[in-house]
Rosetta silent file (secondary structure, phi, psi, omega in degrees, C-alpha in Angstrom):
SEQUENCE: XXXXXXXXXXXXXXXXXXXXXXXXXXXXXXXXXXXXXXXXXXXXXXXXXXXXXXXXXXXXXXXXXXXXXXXXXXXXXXXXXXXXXXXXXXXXXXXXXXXXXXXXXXXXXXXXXXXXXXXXXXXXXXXXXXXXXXXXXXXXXXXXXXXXXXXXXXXXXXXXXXXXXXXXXXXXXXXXXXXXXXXXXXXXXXXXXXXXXXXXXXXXXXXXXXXXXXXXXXXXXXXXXXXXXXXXXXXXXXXXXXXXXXXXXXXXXXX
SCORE:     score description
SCORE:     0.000 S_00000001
   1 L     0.000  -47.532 -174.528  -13.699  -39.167    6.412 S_00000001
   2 H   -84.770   13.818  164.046  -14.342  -39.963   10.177 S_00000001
   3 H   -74.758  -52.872  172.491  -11.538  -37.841   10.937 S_00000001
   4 H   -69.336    3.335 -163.746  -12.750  -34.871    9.111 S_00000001
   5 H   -78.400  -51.976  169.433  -16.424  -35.554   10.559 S_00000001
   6 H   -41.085  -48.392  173.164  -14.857  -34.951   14.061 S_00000001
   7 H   -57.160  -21.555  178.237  -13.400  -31.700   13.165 S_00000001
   8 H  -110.559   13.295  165.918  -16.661  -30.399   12.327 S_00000001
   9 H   -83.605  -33.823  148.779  -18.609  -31.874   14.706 S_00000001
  10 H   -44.327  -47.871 -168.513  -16.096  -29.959   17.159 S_00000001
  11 H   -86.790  -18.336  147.205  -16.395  -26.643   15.567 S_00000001
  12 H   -47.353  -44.625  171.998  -20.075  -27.126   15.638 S_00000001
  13 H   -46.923  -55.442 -171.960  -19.438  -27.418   19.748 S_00000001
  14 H   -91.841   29.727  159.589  -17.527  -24.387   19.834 S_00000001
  15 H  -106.614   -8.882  158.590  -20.042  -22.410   17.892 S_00000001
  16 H   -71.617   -2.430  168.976  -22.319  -23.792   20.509 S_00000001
  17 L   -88.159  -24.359 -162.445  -20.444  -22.451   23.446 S_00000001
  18 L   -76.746  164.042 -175.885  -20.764  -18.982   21.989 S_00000001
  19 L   -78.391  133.267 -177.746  -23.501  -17.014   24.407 S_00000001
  20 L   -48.694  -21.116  170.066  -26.979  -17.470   23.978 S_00000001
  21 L   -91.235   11.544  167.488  -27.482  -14.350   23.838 S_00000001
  22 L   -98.927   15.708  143.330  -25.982  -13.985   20.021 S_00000001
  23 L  -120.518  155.538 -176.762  -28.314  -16.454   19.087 S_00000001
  24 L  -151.749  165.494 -174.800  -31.722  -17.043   18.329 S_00000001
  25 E   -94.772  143.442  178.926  -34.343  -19.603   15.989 S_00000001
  26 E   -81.831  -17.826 -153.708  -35.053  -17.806   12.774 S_00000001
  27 E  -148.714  129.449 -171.280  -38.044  -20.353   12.380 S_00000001
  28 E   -63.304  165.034 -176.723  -40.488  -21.759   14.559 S_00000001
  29 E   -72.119  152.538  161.340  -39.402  -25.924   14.943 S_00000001
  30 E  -147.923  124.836 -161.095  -40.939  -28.189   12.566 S_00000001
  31 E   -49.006  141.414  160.060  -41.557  -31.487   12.347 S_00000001
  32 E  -161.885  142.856 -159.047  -40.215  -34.318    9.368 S_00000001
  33 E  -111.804  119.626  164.206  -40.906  -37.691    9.214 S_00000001
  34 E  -138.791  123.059 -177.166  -38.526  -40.229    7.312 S_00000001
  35 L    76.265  -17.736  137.152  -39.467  -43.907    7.212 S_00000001
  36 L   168.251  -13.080  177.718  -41.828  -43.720   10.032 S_00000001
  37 E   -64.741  120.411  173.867  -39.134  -41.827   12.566 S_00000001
  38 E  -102.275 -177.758  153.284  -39.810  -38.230   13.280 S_00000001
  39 E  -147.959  147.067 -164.564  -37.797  -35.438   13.559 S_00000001
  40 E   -78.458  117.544 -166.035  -37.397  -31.985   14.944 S_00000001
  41 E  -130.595  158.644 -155.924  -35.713  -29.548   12.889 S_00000001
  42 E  -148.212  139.489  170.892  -35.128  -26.147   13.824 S_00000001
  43 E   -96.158  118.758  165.039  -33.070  -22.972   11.884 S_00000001
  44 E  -115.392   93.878 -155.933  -30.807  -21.500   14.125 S_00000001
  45 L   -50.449  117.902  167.288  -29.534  -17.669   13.155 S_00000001
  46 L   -74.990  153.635 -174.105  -25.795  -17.883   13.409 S_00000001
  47 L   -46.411  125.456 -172.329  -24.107  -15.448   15.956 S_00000001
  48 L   -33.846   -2.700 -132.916  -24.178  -11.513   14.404 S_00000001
  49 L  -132.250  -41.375 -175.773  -19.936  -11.624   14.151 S_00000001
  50 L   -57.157  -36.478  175.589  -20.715  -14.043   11.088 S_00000001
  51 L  -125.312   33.251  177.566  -22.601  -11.503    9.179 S_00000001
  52 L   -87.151  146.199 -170.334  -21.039   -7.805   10.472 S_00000001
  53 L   -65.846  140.636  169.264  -20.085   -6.065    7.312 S_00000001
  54 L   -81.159  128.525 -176.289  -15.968   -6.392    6.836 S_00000001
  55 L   -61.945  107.327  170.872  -14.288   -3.137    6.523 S_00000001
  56 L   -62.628   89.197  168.099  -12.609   -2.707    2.415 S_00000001
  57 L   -61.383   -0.306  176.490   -9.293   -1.479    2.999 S_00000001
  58 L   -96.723   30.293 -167.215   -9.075   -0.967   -0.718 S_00000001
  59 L  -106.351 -171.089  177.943  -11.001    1.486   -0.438 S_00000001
  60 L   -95.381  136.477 -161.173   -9.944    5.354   -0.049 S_00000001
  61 L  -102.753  158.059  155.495   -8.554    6.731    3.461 S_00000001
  62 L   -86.662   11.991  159.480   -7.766    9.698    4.545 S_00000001
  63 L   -76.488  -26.191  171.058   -4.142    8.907    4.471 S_00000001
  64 L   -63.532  152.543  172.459   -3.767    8.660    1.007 S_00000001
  65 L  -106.107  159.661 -164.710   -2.155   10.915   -0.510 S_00000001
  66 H   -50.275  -44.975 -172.596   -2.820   12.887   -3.784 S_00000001
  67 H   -81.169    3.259  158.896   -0.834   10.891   -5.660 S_00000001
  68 H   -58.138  -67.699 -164.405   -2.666    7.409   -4.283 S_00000001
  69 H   -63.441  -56.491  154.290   -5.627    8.978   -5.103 S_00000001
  70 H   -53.265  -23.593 -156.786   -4.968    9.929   -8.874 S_00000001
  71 H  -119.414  -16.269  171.531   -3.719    6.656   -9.688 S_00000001
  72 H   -89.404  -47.538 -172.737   -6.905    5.073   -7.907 S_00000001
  73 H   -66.939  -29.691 -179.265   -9.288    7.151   -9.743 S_00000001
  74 H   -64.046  -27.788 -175.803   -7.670    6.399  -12.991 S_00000001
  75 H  -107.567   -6.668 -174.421   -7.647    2.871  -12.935 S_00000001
  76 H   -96.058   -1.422 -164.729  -11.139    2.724  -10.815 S_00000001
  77 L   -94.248    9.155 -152.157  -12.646    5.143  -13.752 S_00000001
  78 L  -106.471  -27.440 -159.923  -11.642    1.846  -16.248 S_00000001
  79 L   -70.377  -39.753  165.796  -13.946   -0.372  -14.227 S_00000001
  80 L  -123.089  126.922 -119.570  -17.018    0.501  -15.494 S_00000001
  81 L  -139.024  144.567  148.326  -17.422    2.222  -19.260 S_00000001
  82 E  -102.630  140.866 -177.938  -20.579    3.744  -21.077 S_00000001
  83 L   -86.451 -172.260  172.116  -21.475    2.837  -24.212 S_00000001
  84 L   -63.579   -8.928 -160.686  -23.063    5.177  -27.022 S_00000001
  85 L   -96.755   -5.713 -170.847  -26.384    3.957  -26.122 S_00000001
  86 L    75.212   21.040  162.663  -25.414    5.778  -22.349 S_00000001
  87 L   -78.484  110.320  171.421  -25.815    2.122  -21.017 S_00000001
  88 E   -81.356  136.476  175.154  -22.562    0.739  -18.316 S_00000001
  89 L  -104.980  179.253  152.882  -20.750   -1.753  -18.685 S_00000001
  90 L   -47.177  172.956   61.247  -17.652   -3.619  -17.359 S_00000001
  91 L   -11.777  151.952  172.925  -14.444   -2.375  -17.942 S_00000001
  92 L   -56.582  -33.170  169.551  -11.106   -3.884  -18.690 S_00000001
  93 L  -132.055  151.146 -162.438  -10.398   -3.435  -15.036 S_00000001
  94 E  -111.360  137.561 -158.935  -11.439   -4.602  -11.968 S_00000001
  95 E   -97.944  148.064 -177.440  -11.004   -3.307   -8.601 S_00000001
  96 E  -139.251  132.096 -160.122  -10.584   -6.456   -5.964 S_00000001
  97 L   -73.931  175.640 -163.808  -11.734   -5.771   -2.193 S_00000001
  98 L  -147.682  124.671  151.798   -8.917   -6.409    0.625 S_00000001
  99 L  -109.539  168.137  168.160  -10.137   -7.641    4.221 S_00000001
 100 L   -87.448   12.098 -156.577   -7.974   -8.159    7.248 S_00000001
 101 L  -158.337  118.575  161.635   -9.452  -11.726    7.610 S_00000001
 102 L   -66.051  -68.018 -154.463   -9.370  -14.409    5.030 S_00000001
 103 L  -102.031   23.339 -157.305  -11.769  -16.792    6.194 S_00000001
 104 L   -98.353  -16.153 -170.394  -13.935  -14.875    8.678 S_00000001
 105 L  -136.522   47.878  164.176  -16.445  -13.913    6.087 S_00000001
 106 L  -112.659  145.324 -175.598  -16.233  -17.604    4.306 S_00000001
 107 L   -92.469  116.924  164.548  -19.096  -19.841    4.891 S_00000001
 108 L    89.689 -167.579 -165.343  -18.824  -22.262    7.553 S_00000001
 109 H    51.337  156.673  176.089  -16.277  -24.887    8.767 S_00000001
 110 H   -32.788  -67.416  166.395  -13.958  -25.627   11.154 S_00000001
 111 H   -10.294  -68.597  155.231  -11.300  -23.569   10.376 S_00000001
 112 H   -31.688  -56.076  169.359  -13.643  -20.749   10.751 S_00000001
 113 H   -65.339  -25.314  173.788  -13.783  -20.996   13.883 S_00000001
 114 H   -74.074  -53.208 -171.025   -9.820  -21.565   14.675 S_00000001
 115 H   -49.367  -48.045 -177.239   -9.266  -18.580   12.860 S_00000001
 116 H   -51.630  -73.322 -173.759  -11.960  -16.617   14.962 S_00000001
 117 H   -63.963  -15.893 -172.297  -10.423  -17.865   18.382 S_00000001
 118 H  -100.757    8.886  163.790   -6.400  -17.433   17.551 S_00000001
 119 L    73.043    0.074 -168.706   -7.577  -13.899   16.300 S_00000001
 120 L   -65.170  165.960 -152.960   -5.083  -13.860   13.345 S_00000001
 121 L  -131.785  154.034  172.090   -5.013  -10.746   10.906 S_00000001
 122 L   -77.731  124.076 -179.675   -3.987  -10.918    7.343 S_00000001
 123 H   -20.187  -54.756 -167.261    0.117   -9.654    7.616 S_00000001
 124 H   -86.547   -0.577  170.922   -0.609   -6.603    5.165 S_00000001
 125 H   -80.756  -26.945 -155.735   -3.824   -5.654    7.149 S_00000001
 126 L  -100.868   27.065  172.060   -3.180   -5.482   10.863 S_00000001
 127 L  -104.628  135.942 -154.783   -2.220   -2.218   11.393 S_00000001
 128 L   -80.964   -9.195 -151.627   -4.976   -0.290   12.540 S_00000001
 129 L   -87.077  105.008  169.862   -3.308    3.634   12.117 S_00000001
 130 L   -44.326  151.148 -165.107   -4.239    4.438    8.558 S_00000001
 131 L    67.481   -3.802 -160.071   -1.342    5.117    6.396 S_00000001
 132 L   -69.769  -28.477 -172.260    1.278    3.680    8.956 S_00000001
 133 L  -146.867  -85.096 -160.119    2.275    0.598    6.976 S_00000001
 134 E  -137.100   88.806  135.404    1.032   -1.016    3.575 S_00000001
 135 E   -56.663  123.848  150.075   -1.796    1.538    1.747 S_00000001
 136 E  -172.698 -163.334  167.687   -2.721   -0.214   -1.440 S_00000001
 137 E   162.311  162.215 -152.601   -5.489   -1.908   -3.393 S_00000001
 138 E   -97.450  146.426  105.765   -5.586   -4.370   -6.839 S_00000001
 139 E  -125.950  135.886  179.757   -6.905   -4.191  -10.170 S_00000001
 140 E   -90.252  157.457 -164.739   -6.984   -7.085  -12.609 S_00000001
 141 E  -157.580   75.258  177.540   -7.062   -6.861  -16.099 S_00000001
 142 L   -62.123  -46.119  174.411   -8.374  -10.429  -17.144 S_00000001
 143 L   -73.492  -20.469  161.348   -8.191   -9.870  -20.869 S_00000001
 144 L  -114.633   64.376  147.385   -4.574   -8.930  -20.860 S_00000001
 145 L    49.095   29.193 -173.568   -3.619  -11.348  -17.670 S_00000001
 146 E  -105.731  103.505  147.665   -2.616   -8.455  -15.993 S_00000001
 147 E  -123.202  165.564 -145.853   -2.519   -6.773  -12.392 S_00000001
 148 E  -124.871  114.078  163.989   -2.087   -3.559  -11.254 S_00000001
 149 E  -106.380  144.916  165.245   -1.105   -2.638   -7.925 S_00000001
 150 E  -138.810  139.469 -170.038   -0.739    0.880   -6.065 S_00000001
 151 E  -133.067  160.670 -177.292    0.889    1.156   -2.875 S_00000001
 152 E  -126.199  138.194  160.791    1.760    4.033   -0.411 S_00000001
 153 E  -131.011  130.333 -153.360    4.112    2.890    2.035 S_00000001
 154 L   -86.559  143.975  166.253    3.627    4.347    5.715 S_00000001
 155 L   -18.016  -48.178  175.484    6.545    4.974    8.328 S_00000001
 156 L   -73.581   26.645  170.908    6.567    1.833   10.010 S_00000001
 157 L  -125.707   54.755 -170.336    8.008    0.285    7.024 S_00000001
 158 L  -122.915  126.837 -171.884   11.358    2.116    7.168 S_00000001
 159 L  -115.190  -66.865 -166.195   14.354    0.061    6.567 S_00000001
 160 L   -99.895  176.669  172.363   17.452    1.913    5.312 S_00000001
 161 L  -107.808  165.386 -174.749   16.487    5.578    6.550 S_00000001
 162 L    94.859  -23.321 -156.163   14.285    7.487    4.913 S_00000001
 163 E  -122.526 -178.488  176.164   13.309    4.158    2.673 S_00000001
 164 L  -116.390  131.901  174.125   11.163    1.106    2.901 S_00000001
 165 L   -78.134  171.047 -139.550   12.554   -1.744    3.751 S_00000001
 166 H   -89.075  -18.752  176.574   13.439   -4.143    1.429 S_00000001
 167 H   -76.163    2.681 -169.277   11.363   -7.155    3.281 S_00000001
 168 H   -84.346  -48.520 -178.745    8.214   -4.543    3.132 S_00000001
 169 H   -38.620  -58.069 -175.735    9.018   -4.867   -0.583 S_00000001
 170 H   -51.850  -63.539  173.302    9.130   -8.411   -0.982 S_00000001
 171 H   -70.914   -6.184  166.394    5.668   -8.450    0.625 S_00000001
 172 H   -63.411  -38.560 -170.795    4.193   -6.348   -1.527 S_00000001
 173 H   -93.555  -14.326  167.490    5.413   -7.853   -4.357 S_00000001
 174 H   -60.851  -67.386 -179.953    4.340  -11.496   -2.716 S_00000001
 175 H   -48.514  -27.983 -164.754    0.793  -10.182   -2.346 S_00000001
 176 H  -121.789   17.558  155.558    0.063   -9.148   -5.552 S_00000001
 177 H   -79.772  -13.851 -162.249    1.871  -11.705   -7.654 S_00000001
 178 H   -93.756  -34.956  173.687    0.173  -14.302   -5.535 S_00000001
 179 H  -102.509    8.275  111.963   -3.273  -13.156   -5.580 S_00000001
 180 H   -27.071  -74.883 -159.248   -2.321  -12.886   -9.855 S_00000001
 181 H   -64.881  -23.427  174.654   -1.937  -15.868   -9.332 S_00000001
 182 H   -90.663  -13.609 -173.379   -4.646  -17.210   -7.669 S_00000001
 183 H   -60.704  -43.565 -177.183   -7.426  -14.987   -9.935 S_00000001
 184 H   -45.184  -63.556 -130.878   -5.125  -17.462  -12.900 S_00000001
 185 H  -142.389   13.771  175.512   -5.012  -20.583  -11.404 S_00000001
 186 L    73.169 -178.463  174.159   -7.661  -21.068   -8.035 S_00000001
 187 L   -24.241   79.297 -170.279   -5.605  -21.600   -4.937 S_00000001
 188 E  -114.878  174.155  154.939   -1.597  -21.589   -5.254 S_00000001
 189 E  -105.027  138.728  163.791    1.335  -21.323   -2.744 S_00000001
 190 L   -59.864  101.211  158.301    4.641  -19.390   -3.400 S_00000001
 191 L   -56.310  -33.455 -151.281    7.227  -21.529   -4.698 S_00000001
 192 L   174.879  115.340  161.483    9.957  -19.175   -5.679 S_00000001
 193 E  -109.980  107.869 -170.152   10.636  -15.246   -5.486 S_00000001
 194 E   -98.225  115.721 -169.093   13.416  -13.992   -7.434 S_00000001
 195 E  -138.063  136.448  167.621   13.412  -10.321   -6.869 S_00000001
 196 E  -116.216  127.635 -171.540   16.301   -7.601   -8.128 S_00000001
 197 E   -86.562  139.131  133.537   16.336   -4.310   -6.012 S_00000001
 198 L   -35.321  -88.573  176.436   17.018   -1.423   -8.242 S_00000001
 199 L  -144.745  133.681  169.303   16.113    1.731   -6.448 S_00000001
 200 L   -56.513  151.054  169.511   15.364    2.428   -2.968 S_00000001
 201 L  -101.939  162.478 -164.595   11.575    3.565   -2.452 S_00000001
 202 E   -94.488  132.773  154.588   11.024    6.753   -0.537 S_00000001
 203 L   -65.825  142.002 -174.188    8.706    6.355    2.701 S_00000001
 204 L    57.382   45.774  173.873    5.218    7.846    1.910 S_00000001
 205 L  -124.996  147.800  178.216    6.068    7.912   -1.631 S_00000001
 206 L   -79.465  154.414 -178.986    3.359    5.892   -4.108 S_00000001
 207 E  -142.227  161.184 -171.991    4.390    2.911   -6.490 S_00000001
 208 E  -113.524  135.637  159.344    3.082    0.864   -9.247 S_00000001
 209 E  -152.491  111.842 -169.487    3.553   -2.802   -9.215 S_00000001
 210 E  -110.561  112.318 -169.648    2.369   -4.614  -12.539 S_00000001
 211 E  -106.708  127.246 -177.226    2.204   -8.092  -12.047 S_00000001
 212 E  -134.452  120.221 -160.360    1.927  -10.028  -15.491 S_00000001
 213 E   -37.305   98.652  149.026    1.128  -13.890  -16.797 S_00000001
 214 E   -51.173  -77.111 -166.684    4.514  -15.731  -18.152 S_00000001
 215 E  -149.470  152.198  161.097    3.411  -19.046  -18.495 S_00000001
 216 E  -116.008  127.841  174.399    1.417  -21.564  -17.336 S_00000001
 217 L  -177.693  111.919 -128.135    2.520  -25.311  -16.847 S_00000001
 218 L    41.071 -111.962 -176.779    0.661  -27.619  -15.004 S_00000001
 219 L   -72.476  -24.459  179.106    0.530  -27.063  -11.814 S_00000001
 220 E   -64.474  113.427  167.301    3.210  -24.248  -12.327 S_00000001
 221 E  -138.915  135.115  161.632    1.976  -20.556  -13.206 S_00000001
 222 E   -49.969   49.304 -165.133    5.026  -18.360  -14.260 S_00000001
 223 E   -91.430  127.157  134.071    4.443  -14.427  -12.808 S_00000001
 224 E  -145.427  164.271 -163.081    6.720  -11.327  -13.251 S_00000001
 225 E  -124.644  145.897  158.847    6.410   -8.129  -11.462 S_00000001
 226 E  -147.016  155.407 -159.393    8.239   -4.644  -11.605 S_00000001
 227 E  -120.289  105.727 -167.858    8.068   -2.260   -9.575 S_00000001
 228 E  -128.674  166.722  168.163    8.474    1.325  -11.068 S_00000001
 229 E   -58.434  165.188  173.523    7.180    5.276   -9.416 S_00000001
 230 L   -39.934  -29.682 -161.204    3.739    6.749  -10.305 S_00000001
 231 L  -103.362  -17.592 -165.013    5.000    8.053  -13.516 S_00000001
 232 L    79.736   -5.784  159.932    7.110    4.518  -14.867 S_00000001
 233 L   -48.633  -33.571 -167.580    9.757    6.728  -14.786 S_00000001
 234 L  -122.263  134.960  177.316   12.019    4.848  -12.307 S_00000001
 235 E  -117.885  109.689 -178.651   12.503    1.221  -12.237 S_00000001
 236 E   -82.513  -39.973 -160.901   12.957   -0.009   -8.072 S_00000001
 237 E  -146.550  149.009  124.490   12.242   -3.612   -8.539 S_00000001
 238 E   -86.366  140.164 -173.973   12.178   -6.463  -10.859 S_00000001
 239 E  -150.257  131.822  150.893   10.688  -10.023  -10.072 S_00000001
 240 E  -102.716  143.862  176.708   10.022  -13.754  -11.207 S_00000001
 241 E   -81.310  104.736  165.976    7.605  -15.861   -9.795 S_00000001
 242 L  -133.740  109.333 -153.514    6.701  -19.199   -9.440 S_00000001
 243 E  -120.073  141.285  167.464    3.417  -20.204   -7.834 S_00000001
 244 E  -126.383  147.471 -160.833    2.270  -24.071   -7.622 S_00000001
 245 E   -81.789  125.197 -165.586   -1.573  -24.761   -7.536 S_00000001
 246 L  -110.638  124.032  179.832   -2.671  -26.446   -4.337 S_00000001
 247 L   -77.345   92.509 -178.438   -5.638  -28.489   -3.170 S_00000001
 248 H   -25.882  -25.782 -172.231   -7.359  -25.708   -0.393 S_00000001
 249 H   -86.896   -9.825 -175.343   -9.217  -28.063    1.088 S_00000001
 250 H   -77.720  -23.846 -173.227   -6.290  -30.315    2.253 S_00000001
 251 H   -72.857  -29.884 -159.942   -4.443  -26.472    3.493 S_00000001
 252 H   -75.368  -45.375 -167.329   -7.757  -25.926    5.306 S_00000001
 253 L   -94.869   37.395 -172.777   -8.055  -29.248    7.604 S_00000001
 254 L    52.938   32.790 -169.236   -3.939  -29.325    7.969 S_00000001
 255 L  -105.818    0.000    0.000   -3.457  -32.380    5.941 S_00000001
């Protein structure tokens, strides 16, 4: 306990270090009295970098390409349905936003702040040249345990020539078994990737990767993924999974 009290009594320091001028009191001070002691309490507006809106890369670029684009509106046309009454609803599928920052737009903690100063980028994120590396974005399909990825993959992911390489694959198929996995099960780590290549993928050509619920048991949830072209005609990749469920808060303070 007094270990973790230190860490955030640090990362309170270094948000106090940040320049005065990207803060200010939201509230004039006011007084509270407990037991006959008072005290001064004051709201202090955290620095603007806390609340600038995060850019959705899963959203549409002008790098996609038509057949990106087809395959987004078709599954983004699922998300929300009208009924006969002309009222919308949900949909079977759900579109899930992609930042370049896990914890940057999470509230609070230490962490927060390590992350902020070492600058790190999520791996599938940090390229800034649209289309250049890993185009994609999610949908989930919670009643049948199902997601649906579509990826474009940009020139700097050329392995054999002409192709994507095969460790560009791997992450692809890592991201979106893994965040399957976590919509399943909260917070997991990759245990185990099995993955059989097929067929080479083309650079700048689009792919489907349908990630789907095995099993669950205990701590253990059970994914496989394949990886076929826009049409399901072609099958490039097959994959099993094995994700084990993790407590976040012990990955967050290193313990």
């Amino acid at each position: 306990m007094a270990r973790s009290l230190g860490r955030i009594y640090k990362g309170f320091q270094r948000l106090g270090s940040l320049s005065s001028t990207q803060t200010q009191l939201r509230h004039p001070p006011t007084t509270v009295s407990v037991r006959g002691t008072t005290f001064v309490r004051t709201m202090v507006a955290l620095p603007s970098l806390f609340f600038s809106k995060p850019r959705d890369f899963s959203l549409p670029n002008s790098s996609w390409g038509s057949e990106m684009m087809r395959l987004y509106e078709h599954y983004n046309s699922q998300c929300e349905v009208e009924t006969e009454e002309g009222e919308k609803q949900e949909g079977p599928w759900r579109r899930l936003p992609s930042y370049n920052r896990f914890l940057k737009y999470a509230t609070g903690g230490v962490y927060l702040s390590k992350i902020i100063q070492s600058k790190a980028r999520l791996f599938t994120r940090n390229i800034r040249d649209p289309g250049a590396a890993f185009e994609y974005v999610l949908f989930v399909n919670s009643e049948e345990q199902k997601c649906m990825c579509i990826f474009q993959a940009g020139h700097l992911l050329e392995g054999p020539p002409g192709h994507v390489h095969g460790g560009a694959i791997a992450t692809m198929i890592d991201t979106v078994t893994g965040t399957h996995a976590t919509i399943l099960s909260g917070p997991v780590m990759t245990a185990n990737l099995n993955i059989n290549y097929r067929r080479p993928i083309p650079l700048g050509s689009t792919v489907l990767l349908e990630s789907s619920l095995d099993k669950k048991e205990g701590r253990k949830t059970f994914i496989s993924c394949k990886v076929t072209s826009s049409d399901g005609s072609k099958l490039h990749t097959e994959t099993t999974a094995l994700f084990l469920s993790i407590n976040f808060s012990q990955l967050l303070l290193g313990e």
